[in-house]
Short mmCIF file of C-alpha atoms and ligand atoms in Angstrom, two decimals:
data_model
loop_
_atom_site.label_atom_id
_atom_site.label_comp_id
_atom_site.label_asym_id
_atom_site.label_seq_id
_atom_site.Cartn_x
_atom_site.Cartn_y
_atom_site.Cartn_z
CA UNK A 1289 -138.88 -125.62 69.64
CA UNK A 1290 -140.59 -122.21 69.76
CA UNK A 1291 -141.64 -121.64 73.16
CA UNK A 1292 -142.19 -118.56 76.01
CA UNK A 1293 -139.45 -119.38 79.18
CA UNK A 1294 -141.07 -121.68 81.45
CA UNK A 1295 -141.61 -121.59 85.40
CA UNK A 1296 -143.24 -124.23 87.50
CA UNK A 1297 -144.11 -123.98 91.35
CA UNK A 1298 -145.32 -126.57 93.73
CA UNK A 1299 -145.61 -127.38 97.51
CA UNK A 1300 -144.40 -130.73 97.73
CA UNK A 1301 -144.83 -133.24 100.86
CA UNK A 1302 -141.97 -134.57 102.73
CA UNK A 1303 -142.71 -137.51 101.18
CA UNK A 1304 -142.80 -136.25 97.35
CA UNK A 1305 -146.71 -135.65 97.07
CA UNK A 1306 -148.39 -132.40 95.79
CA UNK A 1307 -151.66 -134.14 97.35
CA UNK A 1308 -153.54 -136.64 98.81
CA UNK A 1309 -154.92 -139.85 96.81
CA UNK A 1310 -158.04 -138.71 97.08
CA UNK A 1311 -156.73 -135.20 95.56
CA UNK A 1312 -157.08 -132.95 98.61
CA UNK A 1313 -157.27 -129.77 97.30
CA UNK A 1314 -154.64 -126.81 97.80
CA UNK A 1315 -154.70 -124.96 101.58
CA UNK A 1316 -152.31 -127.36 103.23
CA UNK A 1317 -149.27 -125.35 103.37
CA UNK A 1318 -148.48 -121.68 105.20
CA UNK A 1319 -149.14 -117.95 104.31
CA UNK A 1320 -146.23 -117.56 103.12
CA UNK A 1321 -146.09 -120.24 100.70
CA UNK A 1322 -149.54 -118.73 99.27
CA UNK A 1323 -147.59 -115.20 99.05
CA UNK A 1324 -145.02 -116.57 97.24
CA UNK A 1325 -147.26 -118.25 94.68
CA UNK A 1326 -148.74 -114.73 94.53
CA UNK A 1327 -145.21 -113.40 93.66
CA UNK A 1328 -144.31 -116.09 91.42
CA UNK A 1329 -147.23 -115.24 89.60
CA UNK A 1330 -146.37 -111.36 89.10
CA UNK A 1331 -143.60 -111.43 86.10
CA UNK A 1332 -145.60 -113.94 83.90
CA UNK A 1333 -147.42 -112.95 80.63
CA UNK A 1334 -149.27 -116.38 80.79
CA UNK A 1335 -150.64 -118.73 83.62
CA UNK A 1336 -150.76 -122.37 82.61
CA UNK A 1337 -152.50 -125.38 84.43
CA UNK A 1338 -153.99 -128.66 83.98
CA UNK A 1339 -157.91 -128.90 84.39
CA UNK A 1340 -157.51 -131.79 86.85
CA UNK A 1341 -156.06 -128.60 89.15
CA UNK A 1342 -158.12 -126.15 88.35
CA UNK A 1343 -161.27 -128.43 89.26
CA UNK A 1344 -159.77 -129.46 92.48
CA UNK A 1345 -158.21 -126.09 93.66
CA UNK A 1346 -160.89 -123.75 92.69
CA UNK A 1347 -158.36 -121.53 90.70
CA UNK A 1348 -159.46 -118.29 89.14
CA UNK A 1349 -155.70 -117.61 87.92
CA UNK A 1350 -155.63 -114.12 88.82
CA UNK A 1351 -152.81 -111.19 89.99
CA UNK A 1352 -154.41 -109.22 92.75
CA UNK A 1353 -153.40 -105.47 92.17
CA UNK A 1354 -151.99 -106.19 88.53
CA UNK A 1355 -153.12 -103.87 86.11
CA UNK A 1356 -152.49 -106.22 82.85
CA UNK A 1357 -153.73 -109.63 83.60
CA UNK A 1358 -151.75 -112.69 82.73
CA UNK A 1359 -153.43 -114.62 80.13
CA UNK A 1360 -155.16 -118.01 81.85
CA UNK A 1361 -154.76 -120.92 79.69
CA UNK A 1362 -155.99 -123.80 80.58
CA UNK A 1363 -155.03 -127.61 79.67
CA UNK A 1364 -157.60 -130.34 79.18
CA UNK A 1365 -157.70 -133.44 76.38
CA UNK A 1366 -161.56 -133.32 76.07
CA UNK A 1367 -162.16 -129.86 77.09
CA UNK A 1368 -164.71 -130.44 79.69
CA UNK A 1369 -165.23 -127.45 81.94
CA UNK A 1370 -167.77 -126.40 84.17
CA UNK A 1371 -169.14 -122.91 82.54
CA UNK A 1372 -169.91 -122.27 86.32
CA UNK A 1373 -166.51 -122.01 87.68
CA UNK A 1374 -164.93 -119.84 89.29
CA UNK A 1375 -162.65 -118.91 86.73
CA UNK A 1376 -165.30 -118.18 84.08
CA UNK A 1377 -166.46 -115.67 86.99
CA UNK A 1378 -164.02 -113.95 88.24
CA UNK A 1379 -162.43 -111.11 86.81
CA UNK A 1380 -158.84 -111.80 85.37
CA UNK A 1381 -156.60 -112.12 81.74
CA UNK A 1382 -158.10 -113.63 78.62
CA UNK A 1383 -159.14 -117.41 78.57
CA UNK A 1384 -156.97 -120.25 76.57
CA UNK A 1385 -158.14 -123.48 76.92
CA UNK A 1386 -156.51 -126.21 74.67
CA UNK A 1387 -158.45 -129.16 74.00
CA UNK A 1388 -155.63 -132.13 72.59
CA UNK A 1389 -158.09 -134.69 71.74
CA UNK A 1390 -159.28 -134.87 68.54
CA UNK A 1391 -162.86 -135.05 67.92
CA UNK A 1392 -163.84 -134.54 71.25
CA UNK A 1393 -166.51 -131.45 72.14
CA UNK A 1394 -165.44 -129.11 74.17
CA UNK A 1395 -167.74 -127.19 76.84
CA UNK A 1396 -169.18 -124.05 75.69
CA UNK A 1397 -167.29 -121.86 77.61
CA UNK A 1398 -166.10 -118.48 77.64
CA UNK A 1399 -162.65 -119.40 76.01
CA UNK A 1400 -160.35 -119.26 73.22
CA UNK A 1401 -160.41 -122.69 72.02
CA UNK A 1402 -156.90 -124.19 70.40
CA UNK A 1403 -156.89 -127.30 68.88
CA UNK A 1404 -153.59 -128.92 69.23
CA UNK A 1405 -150.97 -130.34 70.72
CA UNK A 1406 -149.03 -129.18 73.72
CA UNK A 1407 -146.01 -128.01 71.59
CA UNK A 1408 -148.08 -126.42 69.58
CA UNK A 1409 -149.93 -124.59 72.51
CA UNK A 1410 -146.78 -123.08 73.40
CA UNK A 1411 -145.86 -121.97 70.07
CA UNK A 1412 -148.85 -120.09 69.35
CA UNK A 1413 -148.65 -118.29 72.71
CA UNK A 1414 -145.28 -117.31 72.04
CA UNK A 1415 -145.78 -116.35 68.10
CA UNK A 1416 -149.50 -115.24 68.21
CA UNK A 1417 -149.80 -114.22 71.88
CA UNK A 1418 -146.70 -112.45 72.62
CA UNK A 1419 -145.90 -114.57 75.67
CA UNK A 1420 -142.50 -114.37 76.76
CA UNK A 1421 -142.69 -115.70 80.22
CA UNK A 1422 -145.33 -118.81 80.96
CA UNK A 1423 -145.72 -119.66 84.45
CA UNK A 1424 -147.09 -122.88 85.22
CA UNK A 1425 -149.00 -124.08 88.49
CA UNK A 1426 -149.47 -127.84 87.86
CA UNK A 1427 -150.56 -130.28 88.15
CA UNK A 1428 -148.04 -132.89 88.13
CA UNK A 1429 -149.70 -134.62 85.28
CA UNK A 1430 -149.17 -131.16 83.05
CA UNK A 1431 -145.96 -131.27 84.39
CA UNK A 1432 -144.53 -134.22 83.73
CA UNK A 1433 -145.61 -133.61 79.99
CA UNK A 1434 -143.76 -130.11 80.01
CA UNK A 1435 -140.70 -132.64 81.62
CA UNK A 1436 -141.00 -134.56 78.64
CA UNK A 1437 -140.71 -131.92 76.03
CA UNK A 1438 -137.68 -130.53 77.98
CA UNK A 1439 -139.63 -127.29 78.29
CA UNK A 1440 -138.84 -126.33 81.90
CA UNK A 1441 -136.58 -123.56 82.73
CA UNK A 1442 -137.15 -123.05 85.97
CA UNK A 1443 -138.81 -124.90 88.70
CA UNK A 1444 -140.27 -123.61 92.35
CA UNK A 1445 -140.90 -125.80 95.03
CA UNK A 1446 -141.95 -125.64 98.20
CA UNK A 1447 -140.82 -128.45 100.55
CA UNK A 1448 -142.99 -128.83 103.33
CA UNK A 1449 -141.75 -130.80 106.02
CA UNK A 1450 -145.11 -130.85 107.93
CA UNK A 1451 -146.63 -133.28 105.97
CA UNK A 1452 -146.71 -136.71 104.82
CA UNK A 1453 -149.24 -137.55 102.45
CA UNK A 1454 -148.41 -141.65 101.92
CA UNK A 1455 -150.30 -143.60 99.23
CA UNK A 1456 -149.07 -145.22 95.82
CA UNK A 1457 -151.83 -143.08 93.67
CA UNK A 1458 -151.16 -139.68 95.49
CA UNK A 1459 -149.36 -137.15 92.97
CA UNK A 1460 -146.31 -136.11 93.06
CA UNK A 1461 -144.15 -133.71 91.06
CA UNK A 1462 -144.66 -135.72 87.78
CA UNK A 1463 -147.88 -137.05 88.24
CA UNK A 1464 -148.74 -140.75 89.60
CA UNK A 1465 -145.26 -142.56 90.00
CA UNK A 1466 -144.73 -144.64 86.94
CA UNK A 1467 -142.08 -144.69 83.95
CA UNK A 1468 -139.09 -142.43 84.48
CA UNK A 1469 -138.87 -139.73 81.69
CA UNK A 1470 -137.69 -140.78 78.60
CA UNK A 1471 -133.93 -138.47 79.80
CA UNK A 1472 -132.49 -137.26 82.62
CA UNK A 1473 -132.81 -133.56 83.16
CA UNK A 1474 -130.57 -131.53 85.00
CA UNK A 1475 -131.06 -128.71 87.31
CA UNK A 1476 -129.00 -126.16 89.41
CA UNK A 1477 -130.22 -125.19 92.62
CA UNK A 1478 -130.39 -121.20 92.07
CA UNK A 1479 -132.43 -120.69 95.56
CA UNK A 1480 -132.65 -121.97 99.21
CA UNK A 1481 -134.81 -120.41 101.55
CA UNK A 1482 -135.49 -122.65 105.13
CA UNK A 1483 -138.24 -121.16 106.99
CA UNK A 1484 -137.82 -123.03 110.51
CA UNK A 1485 -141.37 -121.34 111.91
CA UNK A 1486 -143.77 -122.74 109.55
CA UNK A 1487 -141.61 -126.27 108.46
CA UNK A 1488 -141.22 -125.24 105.35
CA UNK A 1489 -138.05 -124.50 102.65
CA UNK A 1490 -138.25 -122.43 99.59
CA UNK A 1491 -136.50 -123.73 96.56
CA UNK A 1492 -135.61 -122.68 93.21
CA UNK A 1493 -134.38 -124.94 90.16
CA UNK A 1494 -132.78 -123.74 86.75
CA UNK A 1495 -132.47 -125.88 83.88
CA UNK A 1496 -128.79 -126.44 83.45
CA UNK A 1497 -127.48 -128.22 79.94
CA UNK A 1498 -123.87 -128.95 79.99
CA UNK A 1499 -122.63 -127.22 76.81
CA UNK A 1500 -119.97 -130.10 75.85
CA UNK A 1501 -123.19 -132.43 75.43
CA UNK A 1502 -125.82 -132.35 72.40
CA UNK A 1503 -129.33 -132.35 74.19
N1 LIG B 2976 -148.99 -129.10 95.84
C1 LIG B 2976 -149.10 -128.31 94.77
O1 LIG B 2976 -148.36 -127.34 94.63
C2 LIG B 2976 -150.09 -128.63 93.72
C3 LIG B 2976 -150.08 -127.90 92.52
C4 LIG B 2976 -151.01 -128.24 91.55
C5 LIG B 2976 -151.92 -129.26 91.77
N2 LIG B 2976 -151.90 -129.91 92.95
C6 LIG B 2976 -152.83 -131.00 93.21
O2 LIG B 2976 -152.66 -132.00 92.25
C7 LIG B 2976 -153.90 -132.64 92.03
C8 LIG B 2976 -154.17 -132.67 90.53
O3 LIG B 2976 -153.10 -133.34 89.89
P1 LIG B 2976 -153.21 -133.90 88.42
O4 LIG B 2976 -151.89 -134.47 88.06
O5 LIG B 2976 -154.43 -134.71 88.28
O6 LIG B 2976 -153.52 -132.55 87.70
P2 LIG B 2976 -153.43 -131.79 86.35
O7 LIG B 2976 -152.20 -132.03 85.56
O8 LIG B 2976 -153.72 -130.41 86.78
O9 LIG B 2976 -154.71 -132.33 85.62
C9 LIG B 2976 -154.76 -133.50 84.88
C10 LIG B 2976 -155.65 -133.22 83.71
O10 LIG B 2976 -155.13 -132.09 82.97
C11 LIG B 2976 -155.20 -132.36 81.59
N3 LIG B 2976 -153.84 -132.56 81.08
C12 LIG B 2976 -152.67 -132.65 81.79
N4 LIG B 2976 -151.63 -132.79 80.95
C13 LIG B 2976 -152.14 -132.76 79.70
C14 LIG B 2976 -151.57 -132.84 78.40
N5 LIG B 2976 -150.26 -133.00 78.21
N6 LIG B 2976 -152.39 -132.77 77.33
C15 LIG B 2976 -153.72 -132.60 77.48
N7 LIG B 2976 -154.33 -132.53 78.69
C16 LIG B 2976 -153.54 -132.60 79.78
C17 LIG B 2976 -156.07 -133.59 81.45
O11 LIG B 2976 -157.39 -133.07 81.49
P3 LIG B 2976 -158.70 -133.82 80.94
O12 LIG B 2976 -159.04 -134.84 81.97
O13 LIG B 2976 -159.73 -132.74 80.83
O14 LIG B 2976 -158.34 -134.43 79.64
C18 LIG B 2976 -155.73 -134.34 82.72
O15 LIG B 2976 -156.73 -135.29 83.11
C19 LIG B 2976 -154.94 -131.86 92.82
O16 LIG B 2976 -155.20 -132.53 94.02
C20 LIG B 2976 -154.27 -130.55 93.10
O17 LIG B 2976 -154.71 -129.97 94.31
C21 LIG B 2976 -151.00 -129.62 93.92
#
């Protein structure tokens, strides 16, 4: 599969939830996890997330300080955006928004529409768009469909130990809890960073495939 190299980040509860149920937006975890999503940001050509996220978290997908702006692409089935958010203000790279649904209309919105799937998405950004590196920011919905393609390389998490969010229908890492993925994937832990002051450990992921096995 023609794809960029992928990178996911996430602040995950100590019990497994990116959020609430009721889909408390981001601003729960420390400064320093907030820098580091700022630095994970820094090396990618595109930023990737699902609309449920950007609704709820108010993104405008920008580098502060970066001269070349990574592209913002944006992941919806029906497409529809509010024209008045943020993201549509705010100064920042190019606007992707891929609409999967077919025959659905999207929002007139300053964009580049692509009608396809989520495969396909990533092909044309790495054939047509030059990305090399696609960072992705969640949520765990988008996620677990990147987990299903097998398109994660590496994956950033932030465990923080202040915080218990409970509830069946709070996110996690993969979206609502429901049928494992249809493998196993494995990854090797390529960072550990506990940060006793603020509760919190910094962790890093990279896709290992056992080169005895066909994947
Ligand atoms: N803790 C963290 O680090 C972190 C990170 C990110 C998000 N969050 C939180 O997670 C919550 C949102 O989670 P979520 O799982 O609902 O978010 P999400 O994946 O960002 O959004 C879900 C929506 O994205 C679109 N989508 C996702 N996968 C798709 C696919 N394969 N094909 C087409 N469209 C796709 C759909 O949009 P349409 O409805 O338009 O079809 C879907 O309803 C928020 O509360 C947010 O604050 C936390």
């Amino acid at each position: 599969m023609l794809r960029p190299w992928i990178s996911t980040n996430l602040a995950v509860s100590a019990d497994g939830k990116i959020s609430s149920v009721a889909r408390q937006p981001t601003g729960w975890t420390s400064r320093e996890d907030h820098l580091r999503l700022l630095e994970l940001r820094r090396n990618a050509d595109a930023l990737m997330v699902g609309r449920g996220t950007l609704e709820s978290d108010r993104m405008t997908l920008a580098v502060p300080g970066k001269s070349i702006q990574p592209l913002r692409c944006i992941v919806s089935r029906g497409g529809q955006l509010d024209p008045d958010h943020p993201v549509f203000r705010k100064p920042g790279g190019a606007i992707h928004l891929l609409v999967t649904e077919s025959g659905s209309q999207p929002a007139a919105v300053d964009a580049t529409i692509h009608r396809q799937d989520l495969a396909g998405f990533l092909a044309t950004l790495a054939s047509e768009y030059g990305v090399n590196q696609l960072h992705c920011e969640g949520g765990g919905s988008l996620i677990r469909s990147l987990a299903e393609l097998d398109a994660i390389d590496e994956f950033h998490l932030t465990l923080a130990g202040h915080t218990l969010f409970g509830g069946l229908m709070a996110p996690t890492a993969t979206g609502i809890p429901a049928d494992f993925l249809p493998n196993a994937l494995e990854f090797e832990i390529s960072h550990f960073d506990p940060l006793l002051a603020s509760g919190e450990c910094f962790l890093s992921y990279r896709r290992w495939k056992n080169p005895a096995v066909s994947q």
